[in-house]
Coordinates of C-alpha atoms and ligand atoms in Angstrom, one line a residue:
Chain A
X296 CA -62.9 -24.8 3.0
X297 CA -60.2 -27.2 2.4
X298 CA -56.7 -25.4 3.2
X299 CA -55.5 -26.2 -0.3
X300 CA -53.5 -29.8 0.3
X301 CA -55.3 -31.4 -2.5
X302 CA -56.0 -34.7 -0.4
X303 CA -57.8 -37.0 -3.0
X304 CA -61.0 -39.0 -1.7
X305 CA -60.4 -42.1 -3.2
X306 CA -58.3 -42.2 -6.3
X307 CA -59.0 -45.8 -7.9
X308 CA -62.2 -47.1 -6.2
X309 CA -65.4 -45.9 -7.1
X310 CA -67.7 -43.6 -5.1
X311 CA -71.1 -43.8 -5.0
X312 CA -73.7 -41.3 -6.1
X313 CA -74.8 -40.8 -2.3
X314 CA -70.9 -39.6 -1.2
X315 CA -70.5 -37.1 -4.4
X316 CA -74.1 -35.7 -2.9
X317 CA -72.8 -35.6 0.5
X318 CA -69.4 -33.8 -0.6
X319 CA -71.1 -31.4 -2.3
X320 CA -74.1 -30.4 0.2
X321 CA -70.9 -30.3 2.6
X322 CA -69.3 -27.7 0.3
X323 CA -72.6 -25.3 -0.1
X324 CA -73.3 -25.6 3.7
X325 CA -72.0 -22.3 4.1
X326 CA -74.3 -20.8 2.1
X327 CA -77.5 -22.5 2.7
X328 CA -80.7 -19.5 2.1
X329 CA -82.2 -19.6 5.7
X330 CA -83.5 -23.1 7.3
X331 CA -84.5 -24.4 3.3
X332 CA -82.6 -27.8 2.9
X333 CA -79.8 -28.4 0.0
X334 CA -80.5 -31.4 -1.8
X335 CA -80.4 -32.6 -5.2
X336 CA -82.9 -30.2 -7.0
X337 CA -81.5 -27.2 -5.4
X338 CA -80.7 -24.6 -7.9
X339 CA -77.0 -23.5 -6.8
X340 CA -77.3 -20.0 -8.4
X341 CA -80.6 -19.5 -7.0
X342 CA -81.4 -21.6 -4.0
X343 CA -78.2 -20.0 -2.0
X344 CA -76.3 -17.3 -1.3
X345 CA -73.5 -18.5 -3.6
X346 CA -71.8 -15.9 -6.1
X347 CA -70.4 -17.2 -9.2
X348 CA -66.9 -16.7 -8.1
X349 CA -67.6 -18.7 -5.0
X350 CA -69.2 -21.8 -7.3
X351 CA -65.5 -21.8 -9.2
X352 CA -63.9 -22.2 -6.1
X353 CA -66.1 -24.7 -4.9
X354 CA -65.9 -26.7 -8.0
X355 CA -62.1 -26.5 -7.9
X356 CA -62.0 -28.2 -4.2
X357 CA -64.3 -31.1 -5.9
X358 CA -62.1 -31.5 -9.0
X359 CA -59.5 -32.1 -5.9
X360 CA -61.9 -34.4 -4.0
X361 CA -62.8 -36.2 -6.4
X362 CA -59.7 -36.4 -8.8
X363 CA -61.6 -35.2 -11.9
X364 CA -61.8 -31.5 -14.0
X365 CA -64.4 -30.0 -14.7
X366 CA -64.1 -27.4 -17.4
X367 CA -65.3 -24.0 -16.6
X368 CA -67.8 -24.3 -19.6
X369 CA -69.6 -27.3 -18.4
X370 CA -69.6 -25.7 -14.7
X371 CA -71.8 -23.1 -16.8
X372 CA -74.3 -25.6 -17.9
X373 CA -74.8 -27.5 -14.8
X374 CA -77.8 -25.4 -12.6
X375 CA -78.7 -27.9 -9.6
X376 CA -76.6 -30.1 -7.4
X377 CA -78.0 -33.3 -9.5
X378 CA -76.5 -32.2 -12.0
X379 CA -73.4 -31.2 -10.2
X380 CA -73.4 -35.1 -8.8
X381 CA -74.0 -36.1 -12.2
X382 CA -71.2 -34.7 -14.3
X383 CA -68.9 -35.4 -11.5
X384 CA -69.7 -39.2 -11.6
X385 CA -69.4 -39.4 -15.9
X386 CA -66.1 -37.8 -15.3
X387 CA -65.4 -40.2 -13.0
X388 CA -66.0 -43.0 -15.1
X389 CA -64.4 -41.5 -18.0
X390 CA -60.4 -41.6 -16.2
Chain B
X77 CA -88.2 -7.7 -16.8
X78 CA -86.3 -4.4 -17.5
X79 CA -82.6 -4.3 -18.9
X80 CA -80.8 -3.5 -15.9
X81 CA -82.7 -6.2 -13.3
X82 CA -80.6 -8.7 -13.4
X83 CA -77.8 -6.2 -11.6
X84 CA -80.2 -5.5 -8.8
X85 CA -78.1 -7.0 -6.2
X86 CA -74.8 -5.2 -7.8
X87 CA -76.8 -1.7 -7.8
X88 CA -77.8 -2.1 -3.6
X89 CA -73.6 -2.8 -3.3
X90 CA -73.4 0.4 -5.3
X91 CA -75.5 2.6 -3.5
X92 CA -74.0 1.2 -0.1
X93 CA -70.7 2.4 -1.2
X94 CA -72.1 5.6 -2.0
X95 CA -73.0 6.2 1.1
X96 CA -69.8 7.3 1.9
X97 CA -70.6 10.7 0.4
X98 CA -67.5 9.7 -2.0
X99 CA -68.0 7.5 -5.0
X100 CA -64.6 5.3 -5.4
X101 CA -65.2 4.5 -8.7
X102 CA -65.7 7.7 -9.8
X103 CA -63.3 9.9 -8.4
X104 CA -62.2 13.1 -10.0
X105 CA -58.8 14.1 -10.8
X106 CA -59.2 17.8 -11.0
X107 CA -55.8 18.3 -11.9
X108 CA -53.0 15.9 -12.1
X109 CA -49.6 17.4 -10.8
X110 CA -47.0 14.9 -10.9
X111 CA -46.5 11.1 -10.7
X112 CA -47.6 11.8 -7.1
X113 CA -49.5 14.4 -6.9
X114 CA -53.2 15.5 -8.0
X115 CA -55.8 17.8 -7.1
X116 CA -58.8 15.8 -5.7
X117 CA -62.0 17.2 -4.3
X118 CA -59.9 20.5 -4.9
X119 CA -57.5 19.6 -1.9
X120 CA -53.7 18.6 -3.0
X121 CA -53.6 14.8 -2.7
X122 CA -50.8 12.3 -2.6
X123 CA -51.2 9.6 -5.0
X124 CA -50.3 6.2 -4.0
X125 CA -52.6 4.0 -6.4
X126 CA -51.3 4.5 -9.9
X127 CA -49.3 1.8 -10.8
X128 CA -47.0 4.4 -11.7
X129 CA -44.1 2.1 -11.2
X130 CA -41.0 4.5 -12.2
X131 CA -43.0 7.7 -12.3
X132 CA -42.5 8.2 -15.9
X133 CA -45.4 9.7 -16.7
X134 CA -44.0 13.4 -16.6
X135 CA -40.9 12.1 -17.7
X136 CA -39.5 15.3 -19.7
X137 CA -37.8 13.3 -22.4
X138 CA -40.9 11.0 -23.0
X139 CA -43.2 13.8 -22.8
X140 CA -41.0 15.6 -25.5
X141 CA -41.2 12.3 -27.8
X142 CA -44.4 12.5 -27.4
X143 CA -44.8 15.8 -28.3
X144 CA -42.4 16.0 -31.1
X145 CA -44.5 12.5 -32.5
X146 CA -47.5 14.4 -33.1
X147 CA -45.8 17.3 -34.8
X148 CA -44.7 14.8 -37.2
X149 CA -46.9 12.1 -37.9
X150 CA -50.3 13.6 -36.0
X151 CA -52.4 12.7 -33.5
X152 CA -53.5 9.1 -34.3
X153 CA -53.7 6.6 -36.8
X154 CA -57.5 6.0 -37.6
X155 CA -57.0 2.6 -38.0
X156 CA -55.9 -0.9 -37.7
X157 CA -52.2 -2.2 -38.6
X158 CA -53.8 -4.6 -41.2
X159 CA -56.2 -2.0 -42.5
X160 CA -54.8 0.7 -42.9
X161 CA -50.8 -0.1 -42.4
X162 CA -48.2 0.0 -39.8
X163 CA -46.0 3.2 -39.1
X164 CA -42.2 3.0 -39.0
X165 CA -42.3 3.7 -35.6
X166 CA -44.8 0.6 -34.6
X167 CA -42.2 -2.1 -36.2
X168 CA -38.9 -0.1 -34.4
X169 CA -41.1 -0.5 -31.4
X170 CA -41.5 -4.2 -31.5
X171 CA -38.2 -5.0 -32.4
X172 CA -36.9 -2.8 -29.3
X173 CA -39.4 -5.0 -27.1
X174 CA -38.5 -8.1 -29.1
X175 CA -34.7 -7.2 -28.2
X176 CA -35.2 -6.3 -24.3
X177 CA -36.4 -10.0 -23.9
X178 CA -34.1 -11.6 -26.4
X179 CA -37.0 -13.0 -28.4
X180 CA -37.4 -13.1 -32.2
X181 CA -40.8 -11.6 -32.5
X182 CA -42.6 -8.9 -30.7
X183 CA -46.9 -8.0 -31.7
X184 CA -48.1 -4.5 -30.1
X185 CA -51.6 -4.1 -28.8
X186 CA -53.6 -1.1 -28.2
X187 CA -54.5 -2.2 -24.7
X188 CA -53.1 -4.9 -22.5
X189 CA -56.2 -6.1 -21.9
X190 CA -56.5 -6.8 -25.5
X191 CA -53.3 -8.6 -26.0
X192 CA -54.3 -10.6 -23.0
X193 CA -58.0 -11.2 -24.5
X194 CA -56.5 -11.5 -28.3
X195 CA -53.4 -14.0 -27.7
X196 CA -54.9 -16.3 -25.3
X197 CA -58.1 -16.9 -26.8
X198 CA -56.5 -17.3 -30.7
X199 CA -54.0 -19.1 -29.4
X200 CA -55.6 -22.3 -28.0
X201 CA -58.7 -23.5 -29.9
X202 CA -61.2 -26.2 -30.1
X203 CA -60.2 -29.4 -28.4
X204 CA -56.9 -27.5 -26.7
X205 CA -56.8 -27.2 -22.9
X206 CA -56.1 -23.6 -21.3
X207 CA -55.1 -23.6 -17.5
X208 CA -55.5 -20.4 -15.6
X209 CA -55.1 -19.1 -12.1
X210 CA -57.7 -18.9 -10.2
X211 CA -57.0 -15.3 -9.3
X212 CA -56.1 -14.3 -12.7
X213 CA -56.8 -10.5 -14.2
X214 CA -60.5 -10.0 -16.0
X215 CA -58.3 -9.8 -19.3
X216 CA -57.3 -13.4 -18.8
X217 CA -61.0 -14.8 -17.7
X218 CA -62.4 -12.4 -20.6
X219 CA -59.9 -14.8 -23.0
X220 CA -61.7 -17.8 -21.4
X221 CA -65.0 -16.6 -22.5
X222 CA -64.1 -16.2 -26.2
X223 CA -61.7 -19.0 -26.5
X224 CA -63.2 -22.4 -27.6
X225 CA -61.0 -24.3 -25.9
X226 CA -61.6 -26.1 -22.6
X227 CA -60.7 -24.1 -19.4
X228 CA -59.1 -25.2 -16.4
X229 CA -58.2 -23.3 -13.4
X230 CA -56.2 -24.0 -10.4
X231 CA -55.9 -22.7 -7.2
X232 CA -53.6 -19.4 -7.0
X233 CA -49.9 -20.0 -6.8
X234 CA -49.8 -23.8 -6.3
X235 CA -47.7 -25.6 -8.4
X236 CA -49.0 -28.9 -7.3
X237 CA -53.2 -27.8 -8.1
X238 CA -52.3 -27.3 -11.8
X239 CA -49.7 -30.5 -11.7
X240 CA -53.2 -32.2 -10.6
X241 CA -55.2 -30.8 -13.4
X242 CA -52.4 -31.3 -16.2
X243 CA -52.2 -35.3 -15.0
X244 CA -55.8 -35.6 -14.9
X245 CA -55.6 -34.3 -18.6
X246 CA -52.7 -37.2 -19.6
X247 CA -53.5 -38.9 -22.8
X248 CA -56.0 -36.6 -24.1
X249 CA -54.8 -34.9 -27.4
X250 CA -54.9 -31.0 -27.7
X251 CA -52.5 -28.6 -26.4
X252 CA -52.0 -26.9 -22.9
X253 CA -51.5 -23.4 -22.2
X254 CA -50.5 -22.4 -18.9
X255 CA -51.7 -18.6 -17.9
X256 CA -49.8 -16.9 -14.7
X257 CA -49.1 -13.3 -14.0
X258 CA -45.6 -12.0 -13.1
X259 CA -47.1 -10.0 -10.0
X260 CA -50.6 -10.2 -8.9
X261 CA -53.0 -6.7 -9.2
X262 CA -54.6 -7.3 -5.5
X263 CA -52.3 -8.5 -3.4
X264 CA -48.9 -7.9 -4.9
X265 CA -47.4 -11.2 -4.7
X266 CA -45.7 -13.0 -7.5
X267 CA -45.6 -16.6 -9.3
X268 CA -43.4 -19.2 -7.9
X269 CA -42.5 -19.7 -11.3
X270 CA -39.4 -21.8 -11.7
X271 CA -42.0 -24.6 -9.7
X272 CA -44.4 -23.7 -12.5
X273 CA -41.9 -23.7 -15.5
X274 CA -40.9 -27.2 -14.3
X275 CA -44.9 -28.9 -13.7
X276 CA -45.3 -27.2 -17.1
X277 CA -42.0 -28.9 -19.0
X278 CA -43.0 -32.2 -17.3
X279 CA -46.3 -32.6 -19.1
X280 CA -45.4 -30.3 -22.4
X281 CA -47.5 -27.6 -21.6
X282 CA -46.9 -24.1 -22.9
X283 CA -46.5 -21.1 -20.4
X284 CA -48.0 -17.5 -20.7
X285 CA -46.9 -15.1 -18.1
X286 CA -48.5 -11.8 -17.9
X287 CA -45.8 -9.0 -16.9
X288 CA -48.4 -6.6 -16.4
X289 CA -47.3 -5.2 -12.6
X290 CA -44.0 -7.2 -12.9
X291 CA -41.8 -5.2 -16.1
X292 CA -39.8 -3.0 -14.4
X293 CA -40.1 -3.9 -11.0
X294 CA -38.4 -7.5 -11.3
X295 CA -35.6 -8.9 -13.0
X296 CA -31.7 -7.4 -13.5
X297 CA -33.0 -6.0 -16.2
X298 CA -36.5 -5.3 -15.4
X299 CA -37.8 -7.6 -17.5
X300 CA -39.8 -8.7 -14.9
X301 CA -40.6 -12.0 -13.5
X302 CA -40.0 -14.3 -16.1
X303 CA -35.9 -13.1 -16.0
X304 CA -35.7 -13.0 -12.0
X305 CA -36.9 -16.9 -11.9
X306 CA -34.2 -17.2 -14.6
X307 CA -37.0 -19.2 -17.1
X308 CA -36.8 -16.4 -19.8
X309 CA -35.8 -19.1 -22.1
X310 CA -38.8 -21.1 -21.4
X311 CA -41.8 -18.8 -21.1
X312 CA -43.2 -19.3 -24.6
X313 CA -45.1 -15.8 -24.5
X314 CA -44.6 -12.7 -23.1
X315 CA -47.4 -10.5 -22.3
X316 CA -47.3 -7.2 -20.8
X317 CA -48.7 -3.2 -20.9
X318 CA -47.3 0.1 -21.6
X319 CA -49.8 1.3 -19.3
X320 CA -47.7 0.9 -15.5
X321 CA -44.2 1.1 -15.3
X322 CA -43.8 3.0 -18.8
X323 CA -46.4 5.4 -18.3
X324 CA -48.4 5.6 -21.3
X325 CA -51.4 2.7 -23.1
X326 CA -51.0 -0.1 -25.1
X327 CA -49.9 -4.1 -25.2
X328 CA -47.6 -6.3 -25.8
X329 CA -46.4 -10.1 -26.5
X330 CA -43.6 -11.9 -27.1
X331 CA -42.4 -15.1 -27.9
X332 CA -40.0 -17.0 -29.8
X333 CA -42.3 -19.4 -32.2
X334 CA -41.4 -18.9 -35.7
X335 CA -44.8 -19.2 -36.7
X336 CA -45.7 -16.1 -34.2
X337 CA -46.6 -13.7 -36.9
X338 CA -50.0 -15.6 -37.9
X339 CA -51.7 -13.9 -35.2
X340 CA -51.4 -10.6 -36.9
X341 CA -54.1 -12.1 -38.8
X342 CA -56.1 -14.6 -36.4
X343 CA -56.0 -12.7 -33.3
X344 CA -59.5 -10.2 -33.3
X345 CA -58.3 -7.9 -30.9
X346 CA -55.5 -7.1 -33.1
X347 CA -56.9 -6.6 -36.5
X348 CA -60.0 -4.9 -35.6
X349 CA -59.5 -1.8 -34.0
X350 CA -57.1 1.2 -33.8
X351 CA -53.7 0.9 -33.8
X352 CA -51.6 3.2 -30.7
X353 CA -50.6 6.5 -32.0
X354 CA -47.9 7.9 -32.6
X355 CA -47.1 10.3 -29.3
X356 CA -47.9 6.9 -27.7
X357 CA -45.5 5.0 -29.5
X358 CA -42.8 7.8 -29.0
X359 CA -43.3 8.2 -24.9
X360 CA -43.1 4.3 -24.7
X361 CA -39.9 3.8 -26.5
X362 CA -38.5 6.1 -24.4
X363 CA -39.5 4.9 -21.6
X364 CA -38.3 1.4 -22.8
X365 CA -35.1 3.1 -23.0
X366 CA -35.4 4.4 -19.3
X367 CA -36.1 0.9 -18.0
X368 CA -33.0 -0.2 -19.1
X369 CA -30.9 3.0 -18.9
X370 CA -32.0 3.6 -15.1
X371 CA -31.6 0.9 -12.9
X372 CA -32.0 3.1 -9.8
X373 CA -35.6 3.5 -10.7
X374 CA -36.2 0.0 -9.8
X375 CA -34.0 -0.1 -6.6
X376 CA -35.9 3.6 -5.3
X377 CA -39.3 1.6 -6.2
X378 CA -38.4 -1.1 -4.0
X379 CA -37.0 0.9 -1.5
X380 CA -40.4 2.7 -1.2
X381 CA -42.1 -0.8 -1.4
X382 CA -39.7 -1.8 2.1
X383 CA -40.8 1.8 4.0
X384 CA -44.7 1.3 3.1
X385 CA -44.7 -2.6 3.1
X386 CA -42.7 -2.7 7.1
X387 CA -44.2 0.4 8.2
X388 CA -48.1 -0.7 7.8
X389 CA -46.8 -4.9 8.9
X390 CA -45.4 -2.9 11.8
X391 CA -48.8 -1.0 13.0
X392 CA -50.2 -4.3 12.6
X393 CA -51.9 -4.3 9.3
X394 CA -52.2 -7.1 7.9
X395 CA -50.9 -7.3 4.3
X396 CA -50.5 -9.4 0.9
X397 CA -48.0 -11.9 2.1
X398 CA -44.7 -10.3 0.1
X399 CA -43.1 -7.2 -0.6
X400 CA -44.4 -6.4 -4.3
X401 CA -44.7 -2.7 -5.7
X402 CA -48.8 -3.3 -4.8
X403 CA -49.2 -3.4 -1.2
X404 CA -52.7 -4.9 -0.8
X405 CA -53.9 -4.3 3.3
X406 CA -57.0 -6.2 4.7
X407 CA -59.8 -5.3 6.1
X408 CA -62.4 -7.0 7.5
X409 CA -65.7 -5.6 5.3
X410 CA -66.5 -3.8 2.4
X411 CA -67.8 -1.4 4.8
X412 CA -64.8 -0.8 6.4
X413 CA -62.6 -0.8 3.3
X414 CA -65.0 1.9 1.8
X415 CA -64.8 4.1 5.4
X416 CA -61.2 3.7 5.2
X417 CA -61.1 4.9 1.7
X418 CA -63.4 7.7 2.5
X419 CA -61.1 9.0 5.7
X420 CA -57.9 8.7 3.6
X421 CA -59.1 10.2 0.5
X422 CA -60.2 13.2 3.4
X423 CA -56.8 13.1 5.0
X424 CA -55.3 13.8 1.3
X425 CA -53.7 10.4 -0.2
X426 CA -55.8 8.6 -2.7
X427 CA -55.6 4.5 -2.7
X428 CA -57.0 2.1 -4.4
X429 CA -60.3 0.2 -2.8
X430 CA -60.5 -3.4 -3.9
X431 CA -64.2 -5.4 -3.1
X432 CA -65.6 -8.1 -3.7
X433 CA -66.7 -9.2 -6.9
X434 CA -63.4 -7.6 -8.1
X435 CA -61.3 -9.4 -5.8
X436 CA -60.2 -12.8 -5.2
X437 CA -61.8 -15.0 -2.1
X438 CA -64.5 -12.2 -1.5
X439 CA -61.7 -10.1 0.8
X440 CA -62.1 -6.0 0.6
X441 CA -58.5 -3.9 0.4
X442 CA -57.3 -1.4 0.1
X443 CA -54.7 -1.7 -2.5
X444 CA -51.8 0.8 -2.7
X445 CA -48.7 0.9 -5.5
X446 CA -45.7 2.3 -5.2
X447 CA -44.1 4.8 -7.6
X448 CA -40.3 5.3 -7.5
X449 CA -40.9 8.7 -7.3
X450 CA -42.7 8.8 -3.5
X451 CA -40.3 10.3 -1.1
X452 CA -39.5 8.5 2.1
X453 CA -41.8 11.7 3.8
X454 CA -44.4 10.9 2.0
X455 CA -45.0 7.2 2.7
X456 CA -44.0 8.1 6.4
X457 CA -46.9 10.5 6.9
X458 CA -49.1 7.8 5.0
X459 CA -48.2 5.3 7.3
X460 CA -48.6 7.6 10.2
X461 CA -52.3 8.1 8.9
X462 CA -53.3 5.4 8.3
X463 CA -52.0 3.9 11.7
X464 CA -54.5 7.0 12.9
X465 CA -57.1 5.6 11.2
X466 CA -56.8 2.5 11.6
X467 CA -56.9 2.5 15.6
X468 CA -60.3 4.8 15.4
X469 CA -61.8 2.4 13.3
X470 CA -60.4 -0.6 15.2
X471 CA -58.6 -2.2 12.4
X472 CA -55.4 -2.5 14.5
X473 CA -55.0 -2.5 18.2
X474 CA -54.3 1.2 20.1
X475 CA -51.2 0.0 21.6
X476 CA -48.7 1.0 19.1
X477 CA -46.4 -2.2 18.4
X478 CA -43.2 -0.1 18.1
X479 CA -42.4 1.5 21.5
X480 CA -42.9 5.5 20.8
X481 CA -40.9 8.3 22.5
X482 CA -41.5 8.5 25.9
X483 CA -43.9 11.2 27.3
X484 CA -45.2 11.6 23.7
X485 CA -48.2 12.4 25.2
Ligands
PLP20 C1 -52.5 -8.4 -14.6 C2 -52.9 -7.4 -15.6 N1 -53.0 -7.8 -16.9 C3 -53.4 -6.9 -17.8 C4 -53.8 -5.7 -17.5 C5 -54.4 -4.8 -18.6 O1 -53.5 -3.7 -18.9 P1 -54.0 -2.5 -19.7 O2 -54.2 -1.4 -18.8 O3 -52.8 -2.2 -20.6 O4 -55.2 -2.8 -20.5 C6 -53.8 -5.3 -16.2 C7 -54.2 -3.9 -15.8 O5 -55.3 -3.6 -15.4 C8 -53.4 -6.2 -15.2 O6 -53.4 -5.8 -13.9

């Protein structure tokens, strides 16, 4: 995991759909369920060996990557990494 | 699908632990003979995971408020403030805490947890923002859950993750509460919080600091993190328990807002359920007056904290990363945490063991407070054991760090 410097990925530009993916499959590497690829329909709760805990603190080092927050109630709602990619990129556009 | 599926994976956990032939989470205090002291598994134990901070809990003059409480007023109130009225000695109580902090007003709770739950979730609403540690206490993530507000967290103890998250949030109406805690529960370390008190200031945020581990323990006058930072002034609620360092139950926050008494009626926690009895209210303004009456307490506690704290860093444990009345030591498993437990609880001291999901970034502890009360023999011979233990179970390495007497063996 990222040793806590919050280094943002790109403050002003914008970042495409494909590097939020890649950001994020790089994040659940750890806890990928056997030899079953992560991609967008993975279910994060269900798909991997993620706890919920562990999902918070992911999320927090995308807020960083990413420069965006992501409430803890929405994190609730959101069940595959699509979704994930999603929010992150309407945040995004909303700064 | 049955009631208790979904906790399948939480059950397996369970039994693993229990396969220690000892159940932490239920362990049985056959008879409780001092701050330090209890009869477990009917052997004489020593006690070093009470948060017994000052050891008042057999303190002669709270026991004998207590006592003398019940003799006049009863055993409880069998009710809430609003329904069914304060006693005298509830108001005398607040203004005493009100007074130790130098704020106007002071709201008791029957729990901490429920003045944590209560004031943070009534206080920010819909379209607020509420910013939390990431390692914060259950009390503060069960406010989360009933709050409507959106909530933030940022990563423990860095100033600069929730400076991140309060510019990201720049030009949005709705007001920011900051939640931190005076002393961590895990690990024992504390809140840089001048750092804090200033991100917060910079973007108008309010700050909540929970004094839970911390009143007592920090501070000139024990009032706990909040005075030793030197922000008193600028912590806009106070929250802390009666059930550490004064020895008894019950909640408390304070804060300077004039509008503060509102929450007597807004906040849930508050209205809709028992008010602390009497004996309770008794023992815990004396104990309030210990705190400030006995300011060796706090230098014995941290005293104790140094012996335990360098003893176990010596052996090579590896520890929380400051002194702090909880000493929090690492291990590498939940296996080994439990099996640790297991041999100490069998060697006669009782500690606390700490696993994940209870514990931040999935690490297993053992997590051991201080009392002011432990004698320096006491924590020697703990140290001493656990070092023993420790080197059969590989935790630390064999060859002692600290050169022993020659021809010790
Ligand atoms: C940080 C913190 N806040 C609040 C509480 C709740 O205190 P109480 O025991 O009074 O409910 C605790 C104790 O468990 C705690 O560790």
């Amino acid at each position: 995991m990222n040793n806590g410097t919050a280094d943002i990925f790109e403050l002003h530009g914008k970042v495409s759909r494909a590097t939020v993916i890649e950001e994020i499959c790089l994040q659940l590497a750890p806890f990928q369920a056997g030899e079953q690829p992560i991609t967008g329909e993975t279910v994060i709760s269900k798909d991997l060996t993620i706890d919920s805990l562990a999902v918070m603190d992911m999320v927090m080092e995308l807020e960083d990557r990413f420069d965006v927050s992501i409430p803890m109630n929405v994190v609730a709602e959101i069940h595959t990494v699509d979704e994930l990619t999603e929010t992150i990129l309407e945040l995004r556009a909303k700064r | 699908m049955g009631l208790f599926d979904r906790y399948a994976g939480l059950l397996e956990v369970y039994r693993d632990v229990r396969t220690t032939g000892a159940d932490p989470f239920q362990i049985r205090m056959e008879r409780v003979l001092s701050p330090t002291e209890a009869i477990i598994n009917g052997r004489k134990t020593l006690l070093v995971g009470t948060n017994n901070y000052f050891g008042l809990t057999f303190d002669p003059s709270c026991m004998e408020a207590a006592i003398e409480a019940i003799r006049a007023e009863g055993t409880g109130t069998t009710g809430s403030r609003i329904a069914n009225g304060s006693y005298s000695e509830h108001i005398f109580l607040e203004n005493e805490i009100a007074e130790f902090y130098g704020k106007k007003h002071c709201m008791v709770f029957t729990t901490g947890y429920q003045a944590n739950l209560g004031v943070i979730s009534t206080l920010v609403g819909q379209g607020d923002h509420l910013l939390i540690d990431a390692d914060s206490h259950a009390s503060i993530y069960d406010a989360c859950k009933q709050t409507q507000a959106e909530v933030v967290r940022f990563k423990h103890n860095d100033p600069s993750s929730l400076e991140a998250r309060l510019r990201r949030l720049e030009g949005k109406p709705g007001n920011r509460l900051v939640v931190l805690e005076g002393i961590y529960s895990m690990l024992g370390d504390s809140a840089p919080l001048k750092e804090f008190v200033e991100v917060c200031k910079k973007y108008g945020a309010y700050v909540l600091v929970d004094e839970a581990h911390s009143l007592g323990a920090l501070g000139e006058n024990g009032r706990g993190l909040c005075e030793e930072a030197g922000v008193l002034d600028d912590c806009h609620f106070i929250v802390g328990t009666f059930s550490k360092t004064l020895g008894a139950i019950g909640g408390y926050c304070v804060s300077n807002d004039p509008d503060f008494d509102i929450l007597r009626v807004t906040v849930r926690a508050y209205m809709f359920t028992a008010s602390l009895p009497p004996s309770i209210v008794a023992s815990v303004r004396q104990a309030l007056r210990i705190v400030k009456g006995r300011p060796e307490l706090r230098k014995q506690l941290w005293s104790n904290v140094a012996t335990l704290y360098d003893g176990l860093a010596a052996q090579g444990f590896k520890l929380g990363p400051q002194h702090g009345p909880v000493v929090g030591v690492h291990l590498p498993d939940r296996m080994m945490a439990i099996g640790f437990w297991r041999a100490l609880l069998d060697a006669g001291i009782y500690v606390n063991v700490a696993i994940p999901p209870a514990t931040p970034n999935g690490v297993s502890l053992l997590r051991c407070s201080l009392c002011a009360a432990h004698t320096a023999e006491q924590l020697e011979h703990m140290i001493e054991v656990m070092t023993g233990i420790g080197r059969q179970m590989g935790v630390i390495s064999s060859t002692p760090k600290l050169r022993v007497v020659a021809g010790a063996r």
